[in-house]
Amino acid sequence: MSGPVVADPTVYFADLQGMVFGVNAATGRTSWTRRLARGTKADLYLHGGTLYVGSLDHACYALDRFSGVPRWQLEGGGPILQKPAVGGDTCYVRIEDVPDRFGQPAD
């Protein structure tokens, strides 16, 4: 499960089953949910009106922070286990090494 991100009045978090949540911190009511193909272990990152989610399904998602509607997704070559970062108009992610069937990192 990812670490939460807070932008008053909403708390954002995701779970290992692939659900991302926007919850009103004052009322506890769910504002929106979004299902991803797989869950996440990476912390979420909030930049402006966009919530970035790195996923175990090898994708980084950019979701509208107010509605959860996807803005775009980037397909990577392996699971994203660390928080995305944003600089200017570019989103950066670290894609984990994918071990081959013998347990060594793939070349």
mmCIF file of C-alpha atoms in Angstrom:
data_model
loop_
_atom_site.group_PDB
_atom_site.id
_atom_site.type_symbol
_atom_site.label_atom_id
_atom_site.label_comp_id
_atom_site.label_asym_id
_atom_site.label_seq_id
_atom_site.Cartn_x
_atom_site.Cartn_y
_atom_site.Cartn_z
ATOM 1 C CA MET A 1 0.000 0.000 0.000
ATOM 2 C CA SER A 2 1.263 3.443 -0.883
ATOM 3 C CA GLY A 3 1.887 6.262 1.539
ATOM 4 C CA PRO A 4 -0.871 8.898 1.517
ATOM 5 C CA VAL A 5 -0.676 12.352 -0.045
ATOM 6 C CA VAL A 6 -2.696 15.203 1.446
ATOM 7 C CA ALA A 7 -3.986 18.280 -0.390
ATOM 8 C CA ASP A 8 -6.583 19.997 1.754
ATOM 9 C CA PRO A 9 -9.271 18.797 2.046
ATOM 10 C CA THR A 10 -8.458 15.486 0.302
ATOM 11 C CA VAL A 11 -6.289 12.507 1.249
ATOM 12 C CA TYR A 12 -5.146 10.308 -1.649
ATOM 13 C CA PHE A 13 -3.910 6.728 -1.315
ATOM 14 C CA ALA A 14 -3.778 3.465 -3.250
ATOM 15 C CA ASP A 15 -3.793 -0.222 -2.312
ATOM 16 C CA LEU A 16 -2.246 -3.469 -3.533
ATOM 17 C CA GLN A 17 -5.503 -4.483 -5.251
ATOM 18 C CA GLY A 18 -5.293 -1.604 -7.738
ATOM 19 C CA MET A 19 -7.684 0.903 -6.171
ATOM 20 C CA VAL A 20 -6.789 4.590 -5.873
ATOM 21 C CA PHE A 21 -8.886 6.700 -3.510
ATOM 22 C CA GLY A 22 -9.590 10.382 -2.976
ATOM 23 C CA VAL A 23 -11.146 10.828 0.476
ATOM 24 C CA ASN A 24 -12.372 14.033 2.112
ATOM 25 C CA ALA A 25 -10.265 14.316 5.274
ATOM 26 C CA ALA A 26 -12.897 16.327 7.164
ATOM 27 C CA THR A 27 -15.874 14.041 6.501
ATOM 28 C CA GLY A 28 -14.251 10.686 5.712
ATOM 29 C CA ARG A 29 -16.410 10.421 2.593
ATOM 30 C CA THR A 30 -14.888 8.981 -0.559
ATOM 31 C CA SER A 31 -14.772 11.667 -3.253
ATOM 32 C CA TRP A 32 -13.698 9.288 -6.033
ATOM 33 C CA THR A 33 -12.081 5.923 -6.746
ATOM 34 C CA ARG A 34 -10.164 4.634 -9.757
ATOM 35 C CA ARG A 35 -9.271 1.002 -10.502
ATOM 36 C CA LEU A 36 -5.875 0.314 -12.066
ATOM 37 C CA ALA A 37 -4.869 -2.950 -13.732
ATOM 38 C CA ARG A 38 -2.717 -3.835 -10.674
ATOM 39 C CA GLY A 39 -1.871 -2.341 -7.322
ATOM 40 C CA THR A 40 0.965 -0.125 -6.213
ATOM 41 C CA LYS A 41 3.710 -0.197 -3.615
ATOM 42 C CA ALA A 42 5.041 3.229 -4.617
ATOM 43 C CA ASP A 43 4.087 6.389 -2.788
ATOM 44 C CA LEU A 44 1.857 8.720 -4.753
ATOM 45 C CA TYR A 45 3.011 12.111 -5.983
ATOM 46 C CA LEU A 46 0.827 15.189 -6.301
ATOM 47 C CA HIS A 47 1.830 18.077 -8.549
ATOM 48 C CA GLY A 48 -0.691 20.818 -9.287
ATOM 49 C CA GLY A 49 -3.955 19.219 -10.309
ATOM 50 C CA THR A 50 -2.424 15.852 -11.169
ATOM 51 C CA LEU A 51 -1.921 12.765 -8.996
ATOM 52 C CA TYR A 52 0.856 10.460 -10.258
ATOM 53 C CA VAL A 53 0.700 6.739 -9.468
ATOM 54 C CA GLY A 54 3.456 4.222 -10.274
ATOM 55 C CA SER A 55 2.035 0.718 -10.554
ATOM 56 C CA LEU A 56 3.002 -2.934 -10.435
ATOM 57 C CA ASP A 57 1.408 -3.274 -13.896
ATOM 58 C CA HIS A 58 4.454 -1.477 -15.373
ATOM 59 C CA ALA A 59 2.601 1.825 -15.916
ATOM 60 C CA CYS A 60 2.677 5.302 -14.465
ATOM 61 C CA TYR A 61 -0.749 6.924 -14.337
ATOM 62 C CA ALA A 62 -1.538 10.644 -14.253
ATOM 63 C CA LEU A 63 -4.967 11.145 -12.687
ATOM 64 C CA ASP A 64 -6.968 14.337 -12.281
ATOM 65 C CA ARG A 65 -6.762 15.002 -8.530
ATOM 66 C CA PHE A 66 -10.344 16.294 -8.320
ATOM 67 C CA SER A 67 -12.107 13.493 -10.223
ATOM 68 C CA GLY A 68 -9.691 10.556 -10.570
ATOM 69 C CA VAL A 69 -10.159 10.637 -14.352
ATOM 70 C CA PRO A 70 -6.999 9.471 -16.148
ATOM 71 C CA ARG A 71 -5.118 12.185 -18.046
ATOM 72 C CA TRP A 72 -2.527 9.780 -19.472
ATOM 73 C CA GLN A 73 -0.529 6.666 -18.697
ATOM 74 C CA LEU A 74 3.023 5.693 -19.570
ATOM 75 C CA GLU A 75 3.875 2.048 -20.149
ATOM 76 C CA GLY A 76 7.270 0.996 -18.763
ATOM 77 C CA GLY A 77 9.343 -2.149 -18.986
ATOM 78 C CA GLY A 78 8.898 -3.257 -15.387
ATOM 79 C CA PRO A 79 7.111 -2.490 -12.131
ATOM 80 C CA ILE A 80 7.354 1.018 -10.718
ATOM 81 C CA LEU A 81 8.065 0.651 -7.000
ATOM 82 C CA GLN A 82 9.141 4.185 -6.155
ATOM 83 C CA LYS A 83 7.347 7.526 -6.133
ATOM 84 C CA PRO A 84 7.255 9.346 -9.475
ATOM 85 C CA ALA A 85 8.878 12.784 -9.666
ATOM 86 C CA VAL A 86 7.921 15.768 -11.797
ATOM 87 C CA GLY A 87 10.204 18.484 -13.127
ATOM 88 C CA GLY A 88 8.719 21.106 -15.425
ATOM 89 C CA ASP A 89 6.438 19.242 -17.790
ATOM 90 C CA THR A 90 8.224 15.888 -17.476
ATOM 91 C CA CYS A 91 7.356 12.945 -15.212
ATOM 92 C CA TYR A 92 10.260 10.712 -14.135
ATOM 93 C CA VAL A 93 9.941 7.143 -12.866
ATOM 94 C CA ARG A 94 12.392 4.424 -11.910
ATOM 95 C CA ILE A 95 11.522 1.139 -13.558
ATOM 96 C CA GLU A 96 12.687 -1.823 -11.510
ATOM 97 C CA ASP A 97 14.975 -4.468 -12.986
ATOM 98 C CA VAL A 98 12.944 -7.432 -14.103
ATOM 99 C CA PRO A 99 14.687 -10.686 -13.139
ATOM 100 C CA ASP A 100 14.831 -13.387 -15.747
ATOM 101 C CA ARG A 101 13.728 -16.910 -14.883
ATOM 102 C CA PHE A 102 17.096 -17.647 -13.239
ATOM 103 C CA GLY A 103 16.710 -14.756 -10.802
ATOM 104 C CA GLN A 104 19.335 -12.483 -12.380
ATOM 105 C CA PRO A 105 18.582 -8.994 -13.703
ATOM 106 C CA ALA A 106 17.695 -9.059 -17.373
ATOM 107 C CA ASP A 107 20.273 -7.579 -19.767
#
